[in-house]
XYZ file of C-alpha atoms in Angstrom:
219
model
C 0.000 0.000 0.000
C 1.325 3.453 -0.819
C 2.510 5.817 1.906
C -0.219 8.429 1.591
C -3.034 5.868 1.697
C -1.664 4.330 4.886
C -1.457 7.700 6.634
C -4.943 8.711 5.478
C -6.422 5.408 6.687
C -4.660 5.759 10.034
C -6.343 9.113 10.591
C -9.728 8.268 9.065
C -10.204 5.111 11.132
C -8.384 6.606 14.094
C -7.511 3.302 15.749
C -4.359 1.250 15.143
C -4.574 -2.246 16.657
C -1.169 -3.627 17.633
C -0.525 -7.257 18.463
C 2.051 -10.021 18.607
C 1.663 -13.769 18.825
C 4.092 -16.527 17.930
C 1.287 -18.718 16.564
C 0.588 -17.714 12.974
C -2.942 -19.095 12.945
C -3.944 -17.235 16.101
C -2.445 -14.048 14.700
C -4.409 -14.518 11.475
C -7.634 -14.852 13.445
C -6.907 -11.697 15.444
C -6.032 -9.660 12.363
C -9.091 -10.944 10.514
C -11.385 -10.133 13.455
C -9.910 -6.630 13.634
C -10.441 -6.200 9.901
C -14.084 -7.299 10.198
C -14.442 -4.766 12.995
C -13.332 -1.988 10.671
C -9.561 -1.755 11.209
C -7.730 -0.791 8.022
C -4.245 -0.341 9.487
C -2.676 -3.027 11.701
C 0.670 -3.177 13.495
C 2.325 -6.524 14.196
C 4.965 -6.037 16.879
C 8.489 -7.423 16.581
C 8.588 -8.937 20.050
C 9.454 -12.600 19.601
C 12.400 -14.623 18.340
C 10.399 -15.835 15.352
C 8.584 -12.558 14.702
C 10.095 -12.045 11.261
C 8.972 -15.407 9.890
C 5.529 -14.991 11.407
C 5.269 -11.509 9.910
C 6.188 -12.721 6.422
C 3.477 -15.365 6.529
C 0.927 -12.917 7.911
C 1.746 -10.331 5.260
C 1.095 -12.873 2.521
C -2.229 -13.715 4.187
C -3.209 -10.044 4.441
C -2.396 -9.324 0.803
C -4.419 -12.320 -0.343
C -7.384 -12.233 2.020
C -7.807 -8.753 3.525
C -7.951 -6.171 0.728
C -7.376 -2.575 1.717
C -5.565 -3.384 4.971
C -2.237 -1.640 5.556
C -0.050 -4.094 7.487
C 3.103 -2.906 9.195
C 5.728 -3.840 11.741
C 6.362 -2.231 15.112
C 9.015 -2.391 17.848
C 11.878 -1.739 15.427
C 15.014 -0.167 16.898
C 17.637 -0.052 14.155
C 18.010 0.477 10.417
C 19.250 -3.047 9.733
C 16.126 -4.636 11.184
C 13.948 -2.048 9.486
C 15.511 -2.864 6.129
C 14.861 -6.560 6.668
C 11.147 -5.931 7.100
C 11.096 -3.413 4.258
C 12.545 -6.067 1.975
C 9.781 -8.406 3.165
C 7.169 -5.858 2.070
C 5.965 -4.090 5.221
C 3.609 -1.182 4.571
C 4.983 0.941 7.427
C 7.362 0.888 10.388
C 6.715 1.990 13.969
C 9.551 2.478 16.446
C 9.378 2.895 20.236
C 12.113 5.525 20.154
C 13.626 8.086 17.795
C 16.370 6.696 15.535
C 16.842 8.847 12.405
C 18.702 5.992 10.704
C 15.436 4.049 10.601
C 13.802 7.101 9.080
C 16.383 7.141 6.307
C 15.701 3.593 5.124
C 11.947 4.204 5.310
C 12.364 7.348 3.201
C 14.265 5.418 0.549
C 11.494 2.800 0.526
C 8.829 5.557 0.563
C 6.882 4.042 3.451
C 5.651 5.726 6.639
C 8.006 5.822 9.618
C 6.281 6.515 12.930
C 8.914 7.072 15.636
C 8.308 7.120 19.364
C 8.724 10.469 21.130
C 8.193 11.951 24.593
C 9.461 15.537 24.261
C 9.030 18.598 22.078
C 12.670 18.328 21.021
C 12.167 14.742 19.887
C 9.114 15.780 17.881
C 11.168 18.459 16.143
C 14.031 16.055 15.463
C 11.599 13.435 14.160
C 10.108 15.941 11.733
C 13.573 17.008 10.604
C 14.347 13.338 9.964
C 11.247 12.964 7.776
C 8.519 11.649 10.077
C 5.025 12.798 9.094
C 3.410 11.156 12.132
C 5.015 10.598 15.536
C 4.058 8.167 18.290
C 3.647 9.480 21.817
C 4.763 6.589 24.020
C 4.038 5.803 26.769
C 0.868 7.848 26.572
C -0.340 7.181 30.103
C 2.934 8.458 31.561
C 3.210 11.635 29.478
C -0.514 12.418 29.541
C -3.049 14.058 27.232
C -2.135 17.558 28.442
C 1.197 17.153 26.653
C -0.553 16.604 23.320
C -2.711 19.677 23.792
C 0.277 21.760 24.867
C 2.546 20.891 21.927
C -0.253 21.564 19.444
C 0.200 25.230 20.382
C 3.689 25.776 18.974
C 3.282 22.877 16.535
C -0.353 23.016 15.327
C 0.264 20.763 12.336
C 1.998 17.940 14.195
C 0.316 14.555 13.822
C 0.526 12.556 17.034
C -0.529 8.936 17.438
C -0.854 7.995 21.102
C 0.082 4.505 22.283
C 0.266 3.143 25.801
C -2.564 3.420 28.280
C -5.291 4.287 25.782
C -8.523 2.530 26.715
C -11.282 1.447 24.301
C -13.771 3.606 26.216
C -15.601 6.835 25.447
C -13.785 8.649 28.256
C -10.332 7.673 27.012
C -11.057 8.214 23.309
C -12.635 11.608 24.005
C -9.690 12.611 26.196
C -6.999 11.849 23.625
C -8.792 13.047 20.518
C -9.989 16.083 22.431
C -6.350 16.880 23.127
C -5.605 16.688 19.412
C -4.488 13.115 18.737
C -4.190 12.096 15.068
C -4.858 8.463 15.976
C -4.469 6.046 18.889
C -2.771 2.685 19.141
C -4.532 -0.038 21.120
C -2.890 -3.304 22.151
C -3.620 -5.368 25.247
C -6.897 -3.555 25.893
C -8.200 -4.822 22.552
C -6.611 -8.242 22.878
C -6.791 -9.458 26.502
C -4.901 -12.680 27.181
C -8.017 -14.517 28.342
C -9.871 -13.608 25.139
C -6.969 -14.833 23.017
C -6.730 -18.021 25.085
C -10.402 -18.854 24.567
C -10.397 -17.836 20.900
C -13.267 -15.385 21.328
C -12.569 -13.549 18.079
C -16.128 -12.254 17.929
C -15.387 -10.261 21.082
C -12.320 -8.757 19.420
C -14.301 -7.823 16.320
C -16.930 -6.109 18.459
C -14.387 -4.267 20.626
C -12.491 -2.979 17.580
C -15.751 -1.849 15.980
C -16.824 -0.095 19.186
C -13.482 1.698 19.469
C -13.620 2.948 15.895
C -17.219 4.050 16.401
C -16.196 6.032 19.484
C -13.749 7.979 17.329
C -16.510 8.650 14.805
C -18.846 9.802 17.571
C -16.244 12.206 18.912
C -15.667 13.704 15.479
C -19.365 13.977 14.609
């Protein structure tokens, strides 16, 4: 998927589900349930020893079975790892911290790079390095007041908030009210007990509810 489409979808839908599981089939079910719930951008996190091989198989599944879904990789720290996933075909890369070298390889590949930031200086440096969207992480530690405050001197900054965002009206209203471009939701969308029991209908419903809350806020 092209860069601009991914960024537009991220904002339009407003919710980025993020998930990791070593079992390919379970991951497929989770991604599919999220897709049925309305997700059109999905982040698979690079958090296991076999994450790369799982990602490659999932990407092939997404391209074949889930049209219109932008599928990317998260938890990338260095340019070498980023390049590996770029070569595999990732649609975008999310990093927990700011490493301009990752931004460089993403720029060459013309895919979105969403680096993690926690300060105004990091936001500026991320923009200088080519980031069009930055990730505020951990959101619950920094707080929504930070987003609102930085939108003053940087009104055009696009901030995706990850960490501590809840799939509730109160949480969605708080972050989008502060000026968030999108929010990332992980464990709150995919509780361990739900994954263990294979209740993918619950996941579909929770994703749909979260996306609808964004729509309600913007209405």
